[in-house]
XYZ file of C-alpha atoms in Angstrom:
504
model
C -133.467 27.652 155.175
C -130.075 28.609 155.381
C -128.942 26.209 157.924
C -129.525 23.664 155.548
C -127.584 25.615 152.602
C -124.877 25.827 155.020
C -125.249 22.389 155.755
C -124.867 21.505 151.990
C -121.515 23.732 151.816
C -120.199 21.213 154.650
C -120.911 18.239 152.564
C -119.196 19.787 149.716
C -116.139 20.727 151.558
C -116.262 17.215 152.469
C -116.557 15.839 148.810
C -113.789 17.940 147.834
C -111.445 16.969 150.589
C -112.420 13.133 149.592
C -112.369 13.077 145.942
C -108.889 15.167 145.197
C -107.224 11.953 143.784
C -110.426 11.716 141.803
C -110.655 14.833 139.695
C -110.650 15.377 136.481
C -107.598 16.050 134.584
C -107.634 19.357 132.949
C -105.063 20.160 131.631
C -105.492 19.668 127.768
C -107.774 22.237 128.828
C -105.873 24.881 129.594
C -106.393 28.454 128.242
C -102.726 29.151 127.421
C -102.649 26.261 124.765
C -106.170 26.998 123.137
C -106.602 30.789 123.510
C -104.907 32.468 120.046
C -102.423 35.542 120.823
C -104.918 38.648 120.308
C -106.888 37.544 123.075
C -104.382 36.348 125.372
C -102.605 39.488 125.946
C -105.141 41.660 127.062
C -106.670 38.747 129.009
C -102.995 38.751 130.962
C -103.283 42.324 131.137
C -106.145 42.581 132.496
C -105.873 39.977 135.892
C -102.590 41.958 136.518
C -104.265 45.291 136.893
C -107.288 43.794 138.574
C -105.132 42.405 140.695
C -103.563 45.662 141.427
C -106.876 47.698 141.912
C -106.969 48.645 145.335
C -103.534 50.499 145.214
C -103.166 53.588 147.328
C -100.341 55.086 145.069
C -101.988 57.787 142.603
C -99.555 56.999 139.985
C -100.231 53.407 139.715
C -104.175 54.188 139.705
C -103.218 56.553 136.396
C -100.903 53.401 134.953
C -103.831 51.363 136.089
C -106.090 53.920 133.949
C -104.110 54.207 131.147
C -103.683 50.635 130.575
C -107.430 49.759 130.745
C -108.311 52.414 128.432
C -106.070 50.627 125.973
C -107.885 47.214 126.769
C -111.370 48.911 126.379
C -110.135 50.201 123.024
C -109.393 46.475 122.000
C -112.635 45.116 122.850
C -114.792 45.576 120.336
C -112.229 43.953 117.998
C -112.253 40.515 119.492
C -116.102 40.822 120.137
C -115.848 41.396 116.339
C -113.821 38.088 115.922
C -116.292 36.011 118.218
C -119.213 36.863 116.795
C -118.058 36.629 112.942
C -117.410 32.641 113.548
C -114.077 33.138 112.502
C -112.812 30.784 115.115
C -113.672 27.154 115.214
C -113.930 24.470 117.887
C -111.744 24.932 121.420
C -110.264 27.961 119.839
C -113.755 29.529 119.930
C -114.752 28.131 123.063
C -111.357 29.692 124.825
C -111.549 33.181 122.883
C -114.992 33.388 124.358
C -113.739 32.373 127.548
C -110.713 35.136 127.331
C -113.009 38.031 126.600
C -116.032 36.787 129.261
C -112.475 37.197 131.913
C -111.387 40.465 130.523
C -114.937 41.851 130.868
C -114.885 40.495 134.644
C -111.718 41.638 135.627
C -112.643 45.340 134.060
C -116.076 45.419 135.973
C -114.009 44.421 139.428
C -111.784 47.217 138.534
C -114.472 50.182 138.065
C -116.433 48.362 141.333
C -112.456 48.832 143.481
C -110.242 50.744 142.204
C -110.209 55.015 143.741
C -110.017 57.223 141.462
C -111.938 54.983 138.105
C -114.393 53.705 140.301
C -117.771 53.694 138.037
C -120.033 51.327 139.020
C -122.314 51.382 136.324
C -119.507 50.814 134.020
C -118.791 48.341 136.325
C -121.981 46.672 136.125
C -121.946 46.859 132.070
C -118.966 45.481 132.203
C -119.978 42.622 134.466
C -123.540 41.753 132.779
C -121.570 41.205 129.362
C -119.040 38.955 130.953
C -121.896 36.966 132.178
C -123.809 36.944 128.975
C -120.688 35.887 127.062
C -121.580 32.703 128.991
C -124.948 32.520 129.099
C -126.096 28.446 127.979
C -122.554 27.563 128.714
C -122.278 28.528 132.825
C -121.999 24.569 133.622
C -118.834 24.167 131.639
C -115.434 23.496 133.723
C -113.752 26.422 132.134
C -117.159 28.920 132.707
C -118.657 28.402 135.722
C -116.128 29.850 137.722
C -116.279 33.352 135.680
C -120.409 33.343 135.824
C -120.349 32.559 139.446
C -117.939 35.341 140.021
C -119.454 37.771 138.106
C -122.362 37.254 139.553
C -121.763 37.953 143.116
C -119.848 41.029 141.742
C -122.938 42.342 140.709
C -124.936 41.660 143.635
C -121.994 43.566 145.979
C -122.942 46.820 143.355
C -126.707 46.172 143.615
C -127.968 44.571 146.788
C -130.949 41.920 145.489
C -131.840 38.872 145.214
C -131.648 38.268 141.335
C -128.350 37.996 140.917
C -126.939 36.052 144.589
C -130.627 33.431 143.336
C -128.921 32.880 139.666
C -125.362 32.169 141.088
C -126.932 29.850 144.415
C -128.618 27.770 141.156
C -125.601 27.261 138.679
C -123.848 26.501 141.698
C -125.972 23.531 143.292
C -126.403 22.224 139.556
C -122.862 22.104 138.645
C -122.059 20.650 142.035
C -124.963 18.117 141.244
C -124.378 16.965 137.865
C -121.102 14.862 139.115
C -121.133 14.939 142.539
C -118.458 17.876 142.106
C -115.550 15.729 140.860
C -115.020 17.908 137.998
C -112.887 21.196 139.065
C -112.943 24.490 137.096
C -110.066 25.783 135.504
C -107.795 28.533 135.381
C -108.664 30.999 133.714
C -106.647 34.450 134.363
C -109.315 35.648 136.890
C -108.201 38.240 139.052
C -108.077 36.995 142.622
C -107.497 33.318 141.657
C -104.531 31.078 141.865
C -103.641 27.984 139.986
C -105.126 25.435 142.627
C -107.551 23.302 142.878
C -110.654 25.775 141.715
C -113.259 23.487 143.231
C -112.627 24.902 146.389
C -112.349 28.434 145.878
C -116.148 27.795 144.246
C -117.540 26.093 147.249
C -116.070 29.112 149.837
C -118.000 31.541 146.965
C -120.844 29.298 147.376
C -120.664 29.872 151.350
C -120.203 33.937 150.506
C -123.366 33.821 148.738
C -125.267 32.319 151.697
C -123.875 34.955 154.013
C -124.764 37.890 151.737
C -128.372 36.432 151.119
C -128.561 35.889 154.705
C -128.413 39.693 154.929
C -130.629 41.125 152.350
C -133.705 38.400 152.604
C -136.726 39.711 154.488
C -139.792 36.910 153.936
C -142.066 40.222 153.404
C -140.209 41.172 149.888
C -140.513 40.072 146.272
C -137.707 37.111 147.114
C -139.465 35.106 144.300
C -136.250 33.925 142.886
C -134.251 32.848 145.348
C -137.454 31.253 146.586
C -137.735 28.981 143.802
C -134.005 28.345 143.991
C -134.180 26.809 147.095
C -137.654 25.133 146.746
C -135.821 23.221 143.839
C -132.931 22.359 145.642
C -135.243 20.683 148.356
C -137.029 18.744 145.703
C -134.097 17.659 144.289
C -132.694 16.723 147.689
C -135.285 14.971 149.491
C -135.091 11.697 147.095
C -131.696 11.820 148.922
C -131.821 12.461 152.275
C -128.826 11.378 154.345
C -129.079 11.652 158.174
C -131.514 12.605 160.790
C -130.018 15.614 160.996
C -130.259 16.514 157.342
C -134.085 15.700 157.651
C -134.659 18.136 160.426
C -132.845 20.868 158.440
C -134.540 20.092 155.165
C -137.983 20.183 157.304
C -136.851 23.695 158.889
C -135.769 25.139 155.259
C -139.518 24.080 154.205
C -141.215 25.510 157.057
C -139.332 28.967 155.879
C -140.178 28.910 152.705
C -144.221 28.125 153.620
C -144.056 31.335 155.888
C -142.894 33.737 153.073
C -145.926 31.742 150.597
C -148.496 32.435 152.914
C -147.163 35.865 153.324
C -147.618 36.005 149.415
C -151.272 34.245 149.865
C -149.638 31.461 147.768
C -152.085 28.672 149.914
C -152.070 25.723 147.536
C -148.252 26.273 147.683
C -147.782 26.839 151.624
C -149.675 23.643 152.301
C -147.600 21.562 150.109
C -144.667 23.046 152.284
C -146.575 22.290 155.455
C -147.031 19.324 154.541
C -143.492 18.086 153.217
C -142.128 19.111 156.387
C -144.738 17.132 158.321
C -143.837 14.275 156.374
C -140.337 14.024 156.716
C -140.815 14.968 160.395
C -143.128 12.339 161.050
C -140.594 9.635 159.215
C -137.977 10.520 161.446
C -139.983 9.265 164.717
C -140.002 5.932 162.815
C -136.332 5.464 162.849
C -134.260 3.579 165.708
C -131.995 6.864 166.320
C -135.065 9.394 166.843
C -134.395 9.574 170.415
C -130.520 11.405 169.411
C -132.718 13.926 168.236
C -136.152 13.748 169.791
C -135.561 17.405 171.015
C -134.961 18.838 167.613
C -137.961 16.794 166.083
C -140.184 17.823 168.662
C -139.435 21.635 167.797
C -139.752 21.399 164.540
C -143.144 19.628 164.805
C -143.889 22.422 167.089
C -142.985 24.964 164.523
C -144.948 22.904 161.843
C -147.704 23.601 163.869
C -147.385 27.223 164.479
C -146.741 27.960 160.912
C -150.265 25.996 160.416
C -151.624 28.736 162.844
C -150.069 31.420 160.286
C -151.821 29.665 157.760
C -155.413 29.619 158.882
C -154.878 32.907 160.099
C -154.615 34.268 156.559
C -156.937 32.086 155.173
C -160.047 33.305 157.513
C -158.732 36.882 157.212
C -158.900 36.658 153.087
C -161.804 35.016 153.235
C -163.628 38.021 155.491
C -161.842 40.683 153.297
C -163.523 39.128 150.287
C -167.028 38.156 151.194
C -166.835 41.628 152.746
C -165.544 43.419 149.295
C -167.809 41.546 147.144
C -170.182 43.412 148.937
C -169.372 46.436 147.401
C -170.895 47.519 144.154
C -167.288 48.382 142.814
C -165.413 45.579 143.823
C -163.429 44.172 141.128
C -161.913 40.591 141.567
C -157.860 40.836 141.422
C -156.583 39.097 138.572
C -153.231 37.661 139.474
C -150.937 36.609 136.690
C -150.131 32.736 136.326
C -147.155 31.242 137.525
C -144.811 28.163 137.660
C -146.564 26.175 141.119
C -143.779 25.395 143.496
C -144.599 22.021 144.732
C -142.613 19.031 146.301
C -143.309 16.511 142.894
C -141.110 14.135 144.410
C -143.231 13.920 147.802
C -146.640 13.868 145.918
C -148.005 10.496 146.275
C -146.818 10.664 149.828
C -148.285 14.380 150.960
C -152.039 13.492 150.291
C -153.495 12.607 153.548
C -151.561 15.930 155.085
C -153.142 18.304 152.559
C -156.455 16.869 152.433
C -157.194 17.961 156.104
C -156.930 21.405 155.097
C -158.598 23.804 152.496
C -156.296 26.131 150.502
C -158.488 28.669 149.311
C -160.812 31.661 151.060
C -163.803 29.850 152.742
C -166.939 31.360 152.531
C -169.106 30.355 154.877
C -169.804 29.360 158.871
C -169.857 25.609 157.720
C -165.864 26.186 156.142
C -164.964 28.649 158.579
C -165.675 26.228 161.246
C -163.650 23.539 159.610
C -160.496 25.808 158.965
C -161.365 26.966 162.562
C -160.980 22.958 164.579
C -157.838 22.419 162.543
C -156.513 25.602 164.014
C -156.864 24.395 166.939
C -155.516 21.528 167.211
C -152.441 22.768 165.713
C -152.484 25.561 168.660
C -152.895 22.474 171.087
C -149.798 20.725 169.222
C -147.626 23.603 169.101
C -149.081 24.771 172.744
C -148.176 21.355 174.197
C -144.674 21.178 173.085
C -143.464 24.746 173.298
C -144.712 24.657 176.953
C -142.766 21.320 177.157
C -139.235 23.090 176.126
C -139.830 25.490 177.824
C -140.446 27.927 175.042
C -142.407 30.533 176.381
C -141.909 33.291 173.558
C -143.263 30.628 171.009
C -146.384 29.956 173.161
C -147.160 33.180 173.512
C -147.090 33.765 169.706
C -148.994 30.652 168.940
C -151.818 31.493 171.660
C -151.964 35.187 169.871
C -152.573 33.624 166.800
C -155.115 31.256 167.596
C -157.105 34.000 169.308
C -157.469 36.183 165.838
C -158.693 32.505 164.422
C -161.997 33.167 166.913
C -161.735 36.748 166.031
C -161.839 36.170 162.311
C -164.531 33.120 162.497
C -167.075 35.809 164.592
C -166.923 38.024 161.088
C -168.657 35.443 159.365
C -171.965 35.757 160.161
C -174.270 37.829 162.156
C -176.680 35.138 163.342
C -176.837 35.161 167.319
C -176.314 31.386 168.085
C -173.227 31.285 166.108
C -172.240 34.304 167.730
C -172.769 32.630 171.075
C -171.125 29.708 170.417
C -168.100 31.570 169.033
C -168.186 33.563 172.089
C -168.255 30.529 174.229
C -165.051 29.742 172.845
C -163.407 32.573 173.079
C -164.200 32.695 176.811
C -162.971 29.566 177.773
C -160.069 29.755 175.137
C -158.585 33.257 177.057
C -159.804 32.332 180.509
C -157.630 28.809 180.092
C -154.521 31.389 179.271
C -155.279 34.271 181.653
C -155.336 31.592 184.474
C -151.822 30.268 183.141
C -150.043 33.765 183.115
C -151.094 34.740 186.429
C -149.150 32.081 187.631
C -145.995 33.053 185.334
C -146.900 36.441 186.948
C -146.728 35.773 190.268
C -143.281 34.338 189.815
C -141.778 36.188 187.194
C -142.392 39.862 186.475
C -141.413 39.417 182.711
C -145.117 37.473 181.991
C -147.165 40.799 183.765
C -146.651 42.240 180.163
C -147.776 39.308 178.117
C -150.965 38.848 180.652
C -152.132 42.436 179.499
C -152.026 41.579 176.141
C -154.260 38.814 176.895
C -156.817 40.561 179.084
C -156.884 43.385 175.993
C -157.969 40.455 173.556
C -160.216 39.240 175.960
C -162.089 42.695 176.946
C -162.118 43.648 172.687
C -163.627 40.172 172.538
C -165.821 40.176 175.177
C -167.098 43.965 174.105
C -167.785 43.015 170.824
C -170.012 40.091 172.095
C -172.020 42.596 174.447
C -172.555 44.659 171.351
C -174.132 41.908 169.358
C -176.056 40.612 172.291
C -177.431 44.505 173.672
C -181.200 44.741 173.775
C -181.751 41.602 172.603
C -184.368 40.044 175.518
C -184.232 36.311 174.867
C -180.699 36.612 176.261
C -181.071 38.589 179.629
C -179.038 36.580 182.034
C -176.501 35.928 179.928
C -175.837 39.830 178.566
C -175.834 40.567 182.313
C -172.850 37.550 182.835
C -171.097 39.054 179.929
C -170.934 42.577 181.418
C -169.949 41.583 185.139
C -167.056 39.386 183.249
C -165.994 42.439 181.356
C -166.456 44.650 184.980
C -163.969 41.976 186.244
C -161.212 42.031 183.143
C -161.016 45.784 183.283
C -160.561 46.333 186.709
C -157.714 43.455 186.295
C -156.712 45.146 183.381
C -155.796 47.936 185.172
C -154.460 46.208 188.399
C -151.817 44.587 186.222
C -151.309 47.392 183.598
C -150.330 49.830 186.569
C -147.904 46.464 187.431
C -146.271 47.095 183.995
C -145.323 50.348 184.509
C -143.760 50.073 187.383
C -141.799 47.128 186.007
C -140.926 49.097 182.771
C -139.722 52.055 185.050
């Protein structure tokens, strides 16, 4: 996901160092000309003592103190003006635009400065610059003060809300002229008379770094989410390179993993199945074989994510039929919400989604269908990551696929469908035990992986016995089941002692 937001900051850079000769001209626009004396003063004012704000000499702090109580004093006057309509046209439009700066430049002075520092004061200060603004943020002479302001507020309070708002604004004003327009000066603190186009793009790549830091796919990151999602819809009608595919395919296949983490199914197939798409166009083009490595990893992680999928879609499913059980059990009601889907994709996504189910299942006969697509996505991913090499990725993929038997055994209690589940399972971790004793015997690294997979296959295998126990139409094979267990444990143990010896 944010290799491809990175990769849209290069392309930008790019634009910009293109289209100088092409911008616009601004400077009827400037704020000198159109901004009336009241407001202009205090607006100076106040980028000069931003600008001063992280001063180590006490006395200037005090000046700095002083001199921003006197601005504060002044403020409610020229809101007064604003909002009585006593201005008219682009002498309304720049007063607003003065007092939105002063706000900003007083909330980056309570965030900096020793000695006034009061970050909720701050953060007042901040919000009101930003609402100043609020249905004008794509304007030339705004978006540079909402932007701003924005990531201000997200260095005082570390979420997603406000880094999601300013990624958005952003990628639209970029979008709506292929970012020939530039912003314009505006007496913000920290900003020269220059081309402002490209002191919004390095925000832009600031933003990405921060976000980079505070996402985690198992928090409420609904917002910036749905910022992305959108700027992948938007994109994919435009799709440049190979190499733009593959990252627009990888940012989709992020996005699925926190949905399904969120049990958003209908949603996390979509994903799935965008990024299967796109994947799959690539092998159709004369240059795949530039980056028939990169596709192949990404189809691999396509498929893995699939295994994530089905996973949580057998594992709801059991929770459910096993809670409507209950006399008390009361159906969650979740509230309704805007669907985040790939629209531009949809007549093209059909035969991908259709293979799949995106609700609970609940029954052997579903169970068995979500279980056959499972694996054959853990034979694609298997395949490939064992291909490249990747043996951390095969690992995780064959760990997931094993909890697909697990959770298909839960549905019913019915011996032959226990058997035949059991079957599986047997052949499924004896096909992978016989594979890591060979990594084993050559590298020491895989003795840790191959107890994990003899623990699987012994809670596996015990659960079957119980099932089976005293049961006397099944004689031969109960006493096969225990003298396969006899011979896991005492493995078990063989290659456990193994690990601890390695580990010391």
């Amino acid at each position: 996901m944010f290799h491809y937001l990175r990769y849209i900051y290069r392309e930008h850079v790019n634009q910009w160092a293109n289209n100088v000769a092409l911008e616009n001209d601004s400077s009827e626009l400037s704020i000198d000309t159109n901004t009336v004396s009241c407001f202009l003063e205090p607006l100076k004012n106040s980028r000069r003592l931003a600008n001063l704000r992280k001063t180590k000499h006490l006395w200037l702090r005090e000046k700095i103190s002083s001199d921003c109580t006197e601005i504060n004093s002044r403020l409610p006057q020229l809101y007064g003006i604003i909002e009585a309509d006593e201005l008219l046209g682009l002498t309304r439009q720049f007063a607003t635009i003065a007092l939105a700066t002063i706000y900003y430049n007083l909330g980056i002075i309570y965030k900096d400065c020793l000695g006034l520092q009061d970050l909720q004061v701050s953060l007042d200060s901040l919000s009101r610059s930003r609402e100043l603004l609020r249905g004008n943020e794509l304007d030339c002479d705004a978006i540079l003060i909402v932007v701003k302001s924005l990531v201000a507020m997200s260095e005082i309070q570390a979420t997603q809300r406000w880094l999601s708002e300013a990624v958005k604004l952003y990628l639209q004003y970029s979008k709506r002229d292929n970012f020939r327009s530039k912003p314009i000066y505006t007496y913000l603190a920290d900003v020269l008379k220059q081309d402002l186009r490209i002191l919004l793009i390095l925000l832009y790549e600031k933003i990405i770094k921060r976000m980079e830091v505070i996402y985690s796919a198992s928090d409420e990151m609904d917002e910036w989410i749905k910022t992305v999602h959108d700027c992948l819809n938007n994109r994919v009608r435009i799709i440049k390179s190979l190499d733009e595919a593959c990252k627009w395919s990888n940012a989709a296949i992020t996005i699925s993993t926190y949905l399904i983490n969120k049990l958003r199914f209908h949603e996390a197939r979509n994903c799935l199945a965008a990024a299967e798409y796109i994947l799959d166009s690539i092998e159709e083009n004369p240059s795949y074989n530039v980056i028939r490595y990169t596709v192949k990893n990404l189809q691999a992680k396509v498929a893995n994510a699939w295994l994530t999928y089905t996973n949580y879609i057998l594992r709801e499913s059991c929770s459910y039929l096993q809670a409507q059980q209950q006399t008390s059990y009361v159906p969650i009601q979740r509230a309704p919400q805007e669907l985040l889907l790939f629209t531009s994709l949809r007549a093209r996504l059909g035969y991908f989604t259709n293979r799949i189910t995106d609700s609970r299942v609940s029954n052997t006969y579903g169970a068995d269908i979500v279980t056959d697509f499972a694996v054959d996505q853990y034979m694609v991913a298997c395949t490939i990551f064992s291909a490249l090499g990747n043996d951390g990725d095969y690992f995780i993929a064959m760990s997931k696929c094993a909890l697909v038997f697990k959770y298909l055994a839960s549905f019913s209690t019915d011996i032959d469908f226990q058997i035949q589940v059991y079957k599986c399972q047997r052949k499924f971790f004896y096909d992978n035990y016989s594979k890591y004793v060979q990594k084993a015997r050559l590298l020491p690294e895989f003795v840790s992986d191959l107890v994990v997979i003899l623990k699987m296959w012994k809670d596996a295998t015990q659960k079957f016995l119980s099932v089976i126990e005293g049961i006397e139409e099944f004689p031969n094979l109960y006493s096969i089941t225990q003298r396969t267990l006899r011979f896991i444990i005492s493995t078990l143990d063989d290659y456990e002692q193994i690990d601890r010896v390695i580990v010391i």
